[in-house]
Short mmCIF file of C-alpha atoms in Angstrom, two decimals:
data_model
loop_
_atom_site.label_atom_id
_atom_site.label_comp_id
_atom_site.label_asym_id
_atom_site.label_seq_id
_atom_site.Cartn_x
_atom_site.Cartn_y
_atom_site.Cartn_z
CA UNK A 23 2.09 -23.49 -40.09
CA UNK A 24 1.13 -23.21 -43.66
CA UNK A 25 -2.91 -23.26 -44.70
CA UNK A 26 -4.21 -23.81 -48.38
CA UNK A 27 -5.62 -20.49 -49.26
CA UNK A 28 -8.57 -20.82 -51.80
CA UNK A 29 -9.08 -18.27 -54.61
CA UNK A 30 -11.51 -16.11 -52.55
CA UNK A 31 -8.78 -16.00 -49.61
CA UNK A 32 -10.44 -18.31 -47.45
CA UNK A 33 -9.13 -21.48 -45.82
CA UNK A 34 -10.49 -24.62 -44.89
CA UNK A 35 -11.05 -23.49 -41.17
CA UNK A 36 -11.91 -19.78 -42.51
CA UNK A 37 -10.59 -16.95 -43.69
CA UNK A 38 -6.73 -16.04 -43.97
CA UNK A 39 -6.87 -13.22 -41.21
CA UNK A 40 -8.74 -16.16 -38.76
CA UNK A 41 -6.07 -18.22 -39.19
CA UNK A 42 -3.35 -15.54 -38.74
CA UNK A 43 -4.98 -14.49 -35.43
CA UNK A 44 -5.34 -17.99 -34.11
CA UNK A 45 -1.86 -18.93 -34.58
CA UNK A 46 -0.91 -15.54 -33.13
CA UNK A 47 -2.96 -16.71 -30.04
CA UNK A 48 -1.31 -20.05 -30.06
CA UNK A 49 2.27 -18.77 -30.43
CA UNK A 50 2.19 -16.07 -27.65
CA UNK A 51 0.45 -18.26 -24.58
CA UNK A 52 2.71 -21.15 -25.57
CA UNK A 53 5.88 -18.38 -25.72
CA UNK A 54 4.74 -17.12 -22.01
CA UNK A 55 4.54 -20.37 -20.39
CA UNK A 56 8.06 -21.18 -21.69
CA UNK A 57 9.04 -17.98 -20.00
CA UNK A 58 7.33 -18.70 -16.77
CA UNK A 59 8.77 -22.17 -16.67
CA UNK A 60 12.06 -21.30 -17.25
CA UNK A 61 12.01 -18.50 -14.73
CA UNK A 62 10.24 -21.09 -11.91
CA UNK A 63 13.52 -23.42 -12.67
CA UNK A 64 16.21 -21.08 -12.93
CA UNK A 65 14.77 -19.42 -9.72
CA UNK A 66 15.19 -22.87 -7.56
CA UNK A 67 18.23 -23.87 -9.23
CA UNK A 68 20.41 -24.13 -6.11
CA UNK A 69 17.88 -26.46 -4.72
CA UNK A 70 19.90 -30.02 -4.66
CA UNK A 71 19.42 -33.35 -2.97
CA UNK A 72 22.36 -35.10 -1.02
CA UNK A 73 23.88 -36.00 -4.31
CA UNK A 74 24.07 -32.47 -5.50
CA UNK A 75 21.22 -33.23 -7.96
CA UNK A 76 18.73 -30.33 -8.79
CA UNK A 77 15.05 -31.10 -7.51
CA UNK A 78 13.49 -28.72 -9.99
CA UNK A 79 13.74 -29.38 -13.83
CA UNK A 80 12.08 -29.46 -17.20
CA UNK A 81 10.41 -32.39 -17.97
CA UNK A 82 8.75 -32.12 -21.51
CA UNK A 83 5.26 -31.29 -22.04
CA UNK A 84 1.50 -32.02 -20.66
CA UNK A 85 -0.45 -33.45 -23.44
CA UNK A 86 -2.07 -30.55 -25.74
CA UNK A 87 -5.19 -28.95 -24.53
CA UNK A 88 -7.85 -27.02 -26.39
CA UNK A 89 -8.47 -23.55 -25.12
CA UNK A 90 -11.44 -21.21 -26.12
CA UNK A 91 -10.51 -17.65 -26.28
CA UNK A 92 -11.99 -14.78 -28.08
CA UNK A 93 -9.69 -15.52 -30.99
CA UNK A 94 -11.39 -18.89 -31.54
CA UNK A 95 -10.30 -22.38 -30.13
CA UNK A 96 -6.80 -22.82 -30.01
CA UNK A 97 -4.38 -25.82 -28.97
CA UNK A 98 -1.94 -24.97 -26.08
CA UNK A 99 1.00 -27.16 -24.96
CA UNK A 100 1.77 -26.66 -21.27
CA UNK A 101 5.76 -27.38 -20.18
CA UNK A 102 5.88 -30.21 -17.37
CA UNK A 103 8.20 -29.32 -14.57
CA UNK A 104 9.66 -32.45 -12.38
CA UNK A 105 9.41 -30.88 -8.80
CA UNK A 106 11.04 -33.25 -6.10
CA UNK A 107 10.63 -31.10 -2.96
CA UNK A 108 8.84 -31.23 -0.12
CA UNK A 109 6.83 -29.04 2.25
CA UNK A 110 8.83 -29.32 5.41
CA UNK A 111 5.66 -28.25 7.58
CA UNK A 112 3.16 -30.56 5.95
CA UNK A 113 4.99 -33.16 4.13
CA UNK A 114 3.29 -32.39 0.89
CA UNK A 115 5.01 -32.59 -2.39
CA UNK A 116 5.78 -29.06 -3.58
CA UNK A 117 4.08 -28.99 -7.41
CA UNK A 118 4.33 -26.23 -10.28
CA UNK A 119 1.00 -24.42 -11.04
CA UNK A 120 0.84 -22.07 -14.02
CA UNK A 121 -0.27 -18.72 -12.92
CA UNK A 122 -1.11 -17.84 -16.79
CA UNK A 123 -2.86 -21.20 -17.52
CA UNK A 124 -4.27 -23.02 -14.40
CA UNK A 125 -4.70 -26.94 -14.59
CA UNK A 126 -8.61 -26.18 -14.71
CA UNK A 127 -8.74 -23.46 -17.32
CA UNK A 128 -10.50 -24.66 -20.34
CA UNK A 129 -11.78 -20.88 -21.84
CA UNK A 130 -10.48 -17.35 -21.26
CA UNK A 131 -12.20 -15.24 -18.66
CA UNK A 132 -13.37 -13.20 -21.55
CA UNK A 133 -15.70 -15.85 -23.03
CA UNK A 134 -17.35 -16.30 -19.65
CA UNK A 135 -18.09 -12.61 -19.81
CA UNK A 136 -20.09 -13.25 -23.20
CA UNK A 137 -22.46 -15.50 -21.79
CA UNK A 138 -24.44 -13.32 -19.31
CA UNK A 139 -25.01 -10.77 -22.63
CA UNK A 140 -26.38 -13.97 -24.51
CA UNK A 141 -28.57 -14.59 -21.79
CA UNK A 142 -30.04 -10.69 -21.56
CA UNK A 143 -30.69 -10.75 -24.89
CA UNK A 144 -33.21 -13.23 -24.47
CA UNK A 145 -31.21 -16.23 -25.87
CA UNK A 146 -31.87 -19.40 -23.83
CA UNK A 147 -28.55 -21.88 -22.56
CA UNK A 148 -29.29 -23.98 -25.36
CA UNK A 149 -28.91 -21.65 -27.75
CA UNK A 150 -25.28 -20.76 -26.14
CA UNK A 151 -23.58 -23.28 -28.32
CA UNK A 152 -24.54 -22.62 -31.60
CA UNK A 153 -24.17 -19.39 -31.16
CA UNK A 154 -20.89 -19.50 -29.91
CA UNK A 155 -19.52 -21.98 -32.34
CA UNK A 156 -20.20 -19.48 -35.07
CA UNK A 157 -17.74 -16.86 -33.85
CA UNK A 158 -15.29 -19.01 -32.54
CA UNK A 159 -15.44 -21.86 -34.52
CA UNK A 160 -15.98 -24.71 -32.66
CA UNK A 161 -18.00 -25.56 -29.45
CA UNK A 162 -15.16 -27.24 -27.87
CA UNK A 163 -15.49 -26.64 -24.23
CA UNK A 164 -19.00 -25.12 -24.69
CA UNK A 165 -21.16 -28.28 -24.05
CA UNK A 166 -24.74 -27.34 -22.82
CA UNK A 167 -24.19 -29.07 -19.49
CA UNK A 168 -21.18 -26.66 -19.22
CA UNK A 169 -23.08 -23.47 -19.64
CA UNK A 170 -25.80 -24.56 -16.85
CA UNK A 171 -23.39 -25.32 -14.84
CA UNK A 172 -21.62 -22.08 -15.12
CA UNK A 173 -25.08 -20.64 -14.70
CA UNK A 174 -25.58 -22.00 -11.27
CA UNK A 175 -22.27 -20.98 -10.34
CA UNK A 176 -23.48 -17.23 -10.62
CA UNK A 177 -26.36 -17.91 -9.07
CA UNK A 178 -24.24 -18.93 -5.86
CA UNK A 179 -21.66 -16.32 -6.62
CA UNK A 180 -24.36 -13.55 -6.31
CA UNK A 181 -26.11 -15.14 -3.47
CA UNK A 182 -22.68 -15.47 -1.32
CA UNK A 183 -21.81 -11.56 -2.12
CA UNK A 184 -25.45 -10.51 -0.90
CA UNK A 185 -24.58 -12.81 2.41
CA UNK A 186 -20.50 -11.50 2.70
CA UNK A 187 -19.55 -9.70 5.95
CA UNK A 188 -19.71 -5.73 5.93
CA UNK A 189 -18.31 -4.81 9.16
CA UNK A 190 -14.72 -4.74 8.45
CA UNK A 191 -15.10 -2.10 5.66
CA UNK A 192 -15.45 1.79 5.82
CA UNK A 193 -17.63 3.25 3.33
CA UNK A 194 -17.67 6.84 2.95
CA UNK A 195 -19.68 7.81 -0.29
CA UNK A 196 -22.48 5.70 -2.11
CA UNK A 197 -24.43 6.10 -5.29
CA UNK A 198 -27.76 4.75 -5.15
CA UNK A 199 -29.98 4.07 -8.20
CA UNK A 200 -32.60 1.92 -9.31
CA UNK A 201 -32.12 0.45 -12.87
CA UNK A 202 -35.03 -0.62 -15.16
CA UNK A 203 -33.65 -3.28 -17.71
CA UNK A 204 -36.91 -5.17 -18.68
CA UNK A 205 -34.87 -8.31 -18.95
CA UNK A 206 -36.34 -11.62 -16.98
CA UNK A 207 -37.66 -10.24 -13.44
CA UNK A 208 -40.95 -11.88 -13.94
CA UNK A 209 -42.83 -8.85 -12.18
CA UNK A 210 -43.57 -5.83 -14.92
CA UNK A 211 -42.53 -3.14 -13.00
CA UNK A 212 -39.39 -4.89 -11.28
CA UNK A 213 -36.15 -3.10 -11.25
CA UNK A 214 -32.47 -3.82 -10.11
CA UNK A 215 -31.48 -1.59 -6.92
CA UNK A 216 -27.86 -0.92 -6.99
CA UNK A 217 -25.41 0.48 -4.44
CA UNK A 218 -21.88 1.22 -5.53
CA UNK A 219 -19.70 3.18 -2.50
CA UNK A 220 -16.21 4.44 -2.28
CA UNK A 221 -14.31 3.08 0.57
CA UNK A 222 -11.85 4.68 2.63
CA UNK A 223 -8.89 3.95 0.23
CA UNK A 224 -10.87 6.08 -2.14
CA UNK A 225 -11.86 2.54 -4.45
CA UNK A 226 -14.92 1.88 -5.75
CA UNK A 227 -16.43 -1.14 -4.91
CA UNK A 228 -20.25 -2.72 -5.50
CA UNK A 229 -21.96 -2.95 -2.39
CA UNK A 230 -25.37 -4.41 -3.46
CA UNK A 231 -27.60 -5.67 -6.00
CA UNK A 232 -31.10 -6.64 -5.64
CA UNK A 233 -34.36 -6.50 -7.60
CA UNK A 234 -37.06 -4.61 -6.22
CA UNK A 235 -40.66 -3.21 -7.03
CA UNK A 236 -40.44 -0.12 -8.72
CA UNK A 237 -38.18 2.09 -6.23
CA UNK A 238 -40.28 2.14 -3.58
CA UNK A 239 -39.35 3.03 -0.11
CA UNK A 240 -40.27 -0.57 1.07
CA UNK A 241 -37.69 -2.11 -1.37
CA UNK A 242 -35.14 0.30 -0.49
CA UNK A 243 -35.59 0.05 3.15
CA UNK A 244 -35.48 -3.94 2.78
CA UNK A 245 -31.99 -3.69 1.00
CA UNK A 246 -30.40 -1.04 3.46
CA UNK A 247 -31.53 -2.86 6.66
CA UNK A 248 -30.25 -6.17 5.19
CA UNK A 249 -27.07 -3.95 4.23
CA UNK A 250 -27.28 -2.94 8.29
CA UNK A 251 -27.60 -6.72 9.65
CA UNK A 252 -24.48 -7.60 7.91
CA UNK A 253 -22.26 -4.61 9.62
CA UNK A 254 -22.46 -1.95 7.26
CA UNK A 255 -22.42 1.58 9.27
CA UNK A 256 -23.95 5.11 8.18
CA UNK A 257 -21.73 6.59 5.22
CA UNK A 258 -21.05 10.18 5.28
CA UNK A 259 -22.88 11.24 2.14
CA UNK A 260 -25.29 9.46 -0.44
CA UNK A 261 -25.82 10.44 -4.16
CA UNK A 262 -29.26 9.71 -5.63
CA UNK A 263 -31.84 11.02 -8.36
CA UNK A 264 -34.86 12.53 -6.89
CA UNK A 265 -36.63 9.01 -6.38
CA UNK A 266 -38.40 9.76 -3.03
CA UNK A 267 -38.56 5.63 -1.73
CA UNK A 268 -34.71 5.79 -1.57
CA UNK A 269 -34.28 9.04 0.48
CA UNK A 270 -37.25 7.95 3.15
CA UNK A 271 -35.33 4.42 3.34
CA UNK A 272 -32.09 6.26 3.97
CA UNK A 273 -33.70 8.33 6.75
CA UNK A 274 -34.78 5.61 8.38
CA UNK A 275 -31.98 2.82 8.48
CA UNK A 276 -28.76 5.55 8.01
CA UNK A 277 -30.63 8.90 9.57
CA UNK A 278 -26.81 10.48 9.96
CA UNK A 279 -25.95 10.20 6.34
CA UNK A 280 -26.10 13.45 4.58
CA UNK A 281 -28.15 13.50 0.91
CA UNK A 282 -26.97 14.55 -2.27
CA UNK A 283 -29.16 14.80 -5.53
CA UNK A 284 -27.97 14.15 -8.94
CA UNK A 285 -27.89 16.97 -10.78
CA UNK A 286 -27.85 15.16 -14.05
CA UNK A 287 -31.47 13.87 -13.35
CA UNK A 288 -32.48 17.12 -11.74
CA UNK A 289 -31.43 19.19 -14.72
CA UNK A 290 -33.55 16.77 -16.81
CA UNK A 291 -36.60 17.45 -14.71
CA UNK A 292 -36.18 21.13 -14.61
CA UNK A 293 -35.92 21.47 -18.52
CA UNK A 294 -38.60 19.20 -19.18
CA UNK A 295 -41.09 21.62 -17.48
CA UNK A 296 -40.08 24.14 -19.72
CA UNK A 297 -40.86 25.22 -23.46
CA UNK A 298 -38.25 23.96 -25.47
CA UNK A 299 -37.63 27.45 -26.49
CA UNK A 300 -36.30 28.46 -23.37
CA UNK A 301 -34.16 25.29 -22.68
CA UNK A 302 -31.13 26.50 -24.00
CA UNK A 303 -31.06 29.26 -22.16
CA UNK A 304 -32.36 27.54 -18.49
CA UNK A 305 -29.58 24.66 -19.55
CA UNK A 306 -26.61 27.29 -19.21
CA UNK A 307 -28.38 28.94 -16.11
CA UNK A 308 -28.41 25.43 -14.34
CA UNK A 309 -24.74 24.63 -15.42
CA UNK A 310 -23.57 27.71 -13.77
CA UNK A 311 -25.34 26.26 -10.50
CA UNK A 312 -23.48 23.10 -10.40
CA UNK A 313 -20.21 24.14 -11.89
CA UNK A 314 -19.59 27.21 -9.64
CA UNK A 315 -16.41 27.73 -7.81
CA UNK A 316 -18.00 26.95 -4.43
CA UNK A 317 -21.27 26.87 -2.85
CA UNK A 318 -21.51 30.88 -1.82
CA UNK A 319 -21.22 31.26 -5.84
CA UNK A 320 -23.76 28.13 -6.40
CA UNK A 321 -26.38 30.33 -4.26
CA UNK A 322 -25.94 32.94 -5.90
CA UNK A 323 -26.60 31.26 -9.43
CA UNK A 324 -29.61 29.89 -7.79
CA UNK A 325 -30.80 33.35 -6.59
CA UNK A 326 -30.41 34.37 -10.56
CA UNK A 327 -31.77 31.38 -11.94
CA UNK A 328 -35.10 32.30 -9.97
CA UNK A 329 -34.98 35.87 -10.91
CA UNK A 330 -34.78 35.03 -14.63
CA UNK A 331 -37.51 32.53 -14.47
CA UNK A 332 -39.18 32.28 -11.53
CA UNK A 333 -42.15 34.62 -12.99
CA UNK A 334 -43.19 32.35 -16.35
CA UNK A 335 -41.83 29.06 -14.66
CA UNK A 336 -42.31 28.64 -11.23
CA UNK A 337 -42.70 24.89 -11.14
CA UNK A 338 -39.33 25.05 -12.60
CA UNK A 339 -37.48 26.93 -10.27
CA UNK A 340 -38.92 25.26 -7.53
CA UNK A 341 -37.36 22.02 -8.12
CA UNK A 342 -34.39 23.69 -7.42
CA UNK A 343 -34.96 25.69 -4.50
CA UNK A 344 -36.65 23.18 -2.98
CA UNK A 345 -33.88 20.94 -2.91
CA UNK A 346 -31.37 23.28 -2.33
CA UNK A 347 -29.59 21.82 0.66
CA UNK A 348 -29.41 18.48 -1.30
CA UNK A 349 -28.40 19.92 -4.31
CA UNK A 350 -25.61 21.93 -3.00
CA UNK A 351 -24.18 19.37 -0.44
CA UNK A 352 -21.66 17.80 -2.23
CA UNK A 353 -19.92 21.57 -2.09
CA UNK A 354 -18.89 20.64 1.83
CA UNK A 355 -16.33 17.99 0.49
CA UNK A 356 -12.67 17.91 -1.12
CA UNK A 357 -13.21 20.34 -4.83
CA UNK A 358 -11.58 16.93 -6.18
CA UNK A 359 -14.49 14.97 -5.58
CA UNK A 360 -16.96 17.26 -6.47
CA UNK A 361 -17.18 15.77 -10.00
CA UNK A 362 -18.21 12.14 -8.58
CA UNK A 363 -20.49 13.39 -5.85
CA UNK A 364 -22.71 15.78 -8.06
CA UNK A 365 -23.98 12.88 -9.96
CA UNK A 366 -25.15 9.15 -10.08
CA UNK A 367 -22.68 8.74 -13.24
CA UNK A 368 -20.58 5.83 -11.61
CA UNK A 369 -23.72 3.75 -11.83
CA UNK A 370 -25.33 4.86 -15.08
CA UNK A 371 -21.85 4.67 -16.94
CA UNK A 372 -21.61 1.23 -16.28
CA UNK A 373 -25.12 0.30 -17.00
CA UNK A 374 -25.21 2.17 -20.01
CA UNK A 375 -23.65 -0.53 -21.88
CA UNK A 376 -25.43 -3.15 -20.28
CA UNK A 377 -28.65 -1.27 -21.40
CA UNK A 378 -27.49 -1.11 -24.95
CA UNK A 379 -27.01 -4.89 -25.00
CA UNK A 380 -30.32 -5.76 -23.71
CA UNK A 381 -33.71 -5.93 -24.99
CA UNK A 382 -37.10 -7.15 -23.77
CA UNK A 383 -37.54 -11.00 -23.87
CA UNK A 384 -40.81 -12.81 -24.48
CA UNK A 385 -42.12 -14.28 -21.13
CA UNK A 386 -40.94 -14.17 -17.53
CA UNK A 387 -37.42 -16.10 -16.91
CA UNK A 388 -35.13 -16.95 -14.05
CA UNK A 389 -35.34 -14.12 -11.64
CA UNK A 390 -32.17 -15.53 -9.67
CA UNK A 391 -30.69 -16.25 -13.02
CA UNK A 392 -31.24 -12.70 -14.42
CA UNK A 393 -29.93 -11.16 -11.48
CA UNK A 394 -26.75 -13.49 -11.26
CA UNK A 395 -26.15 -12.36 -14.91
CA UNK A 396 -26.47 -8.85 -14.30
CA UNK A 397 -24.20 -9.27 -10.97
CA UNK A 398 -21.51 -10.88 -13.14
CA UNK A 399 -21.39 -7.92 -15.66
CA UNK A 400 -21.10 -5.24 -13.37
CA UNK A 401 -18.62 -7.37 -11.35
CA UNK A 402 -16.58 -6.98 -14.73
CA UNK A 403 -17.37 -3.99 -14.95
CA UNK A 404 -15.80 -3.46 -11.51
CA UNK A 405 -12.45 -4.68 -12.27
CA UNK A 406 -11.76 -1.43 -14.55
CA UNK A 407 -13.30 1.30 -12.13
CA UNK A 408 -10.50 3.78 -11.04
CA UNK A 409 -10.40 5.46 -7.86
CA UNK A 410 -11.74 8.68 -6.77
CA UNK A 411 -9.75 11.97 -7.45
CA UNK A 412 -7.59 12.23 -4.56
CA UNK A 413 -8.44 9.17 -2.83
CA UNK A 414 -5.93 10.03 0.18
CA UNK A 415 -8.63 12.65 0.99
CA UNK A 416 -11.27 10.21 1.48
CA UNK A 417 -10.14 8.97 4.73
CA UNK A 418 -10.14 12.26 5.94
CA UNK A 419 -13.47 12.89 5.18
CA UNK A 420 -14.46 9.66 7.03
CA UNK A 421 -12.42 11.07 9.62
CA UNK A 422 -14.54 14.02 10.14
CA UNK A 423 -11.94 16.57 8.89
CA UNK A 424 -12.88 20.34 8.02
CA UNK A 425 -13.53 21.12 4.66
CA UNK A 426 -14.21 24.62 3.57
CA UNK A 427 -14.40 26.17 0.13
CA UNK A 428 -13.38 22.51 -1.38
CA UNK A 429 -10.72 22.71 0.76
CA UNK A 430 -8.87 20.99 4.09
CA UNK A 431 -9.10 23.31 6.83
CA UNK A 432 -5.93 22.41 9.53
CA UNK A 433 -7.15 22.07 12.89
CA UNK A 434 -6.52 25.65 14.75
CA UNK A 435 -3.95 24.41 17.33
CA UNK A 436 -1.93 23.10 14.15
CA UNK A 437 -2.16 26.76 12.82
CA UNK A 438 -0.85 28.36 16.10
CA UNK A 439 1.90 25.61 16.64
#
């Protein structure tokens, strides 16, 4: 398709590069849809009626449909299939449905991901249409009613997520953290309480997301009790920062779950209690503890740290020696999992981008809408989470396998045999 290019390199619909991108966005789905339909028709070429006529054939195109994509609004023509087959069990006619472009789809999933970000940036739903229109070149498919409907659906999705049954899933490890975003949570000291866990197959999963007052023990206990009510069983290990509220709640609801303090938070707290002149050396000494080759060497590194800094900075040393058991718990698990278990990084890394895209908004907005938006952002990020290293070992940990020095120890009778 040819476009008139002005002297400054623009076209009636924007810049020339935008025109090229939109044309590519139109042609590539068209080619993919053609290939999908051709494969469907070819696969069923042997399906014929009593007169030996094919039951599944091409039948032109549907009416052109406008799709809102990250490249702008493009027009797509979906091939039509004439499918005369009937389901023998239900007597219902069978129909072709594209997996690439379902009949209901009018915007790409990535566009839907932009909407929570606009909300968290302080935009009202009435601002969404003009904001996206400038970016996409059209407001097609983005009416205020559509935006409101999507927002309402997200709230329903979050409510359903927080009521789902957890009894059929075995969680082994769990990270917990309270995230302070300062976005439309009504209470000035409110935060988002988040639980992310590792299933027995090694994959990571968002377990719960709820607002709470600061990170109080009662807020955490309420969340954990709700998880237990829905069937969640005690995990093997929980990882969190030094917030006493979570650990008090964990001891109440899941007393059999072991504790692991986050080394990133602990190191920051230790260094903050020391003068800047001593911090470089102390940072290296702390690094030697949680990167030791095994638990015995880590304990030796703690003793060395206490010898070096105990006389001048007893408070800094106490922060480590007082939590030594909880700080070194990860050494009792497979070495492949240590990198995952010694920090709350799985939560922090996910929310780092959310924090960068949020700012304080004027006035309190809807609590449920804000939580729903945060939930959708985390849910979208979850699709990109990778499993823990050596995922096959997670099930063995859940089964109570014996781990020494980071390695799986065979049972005595197995070695004798």
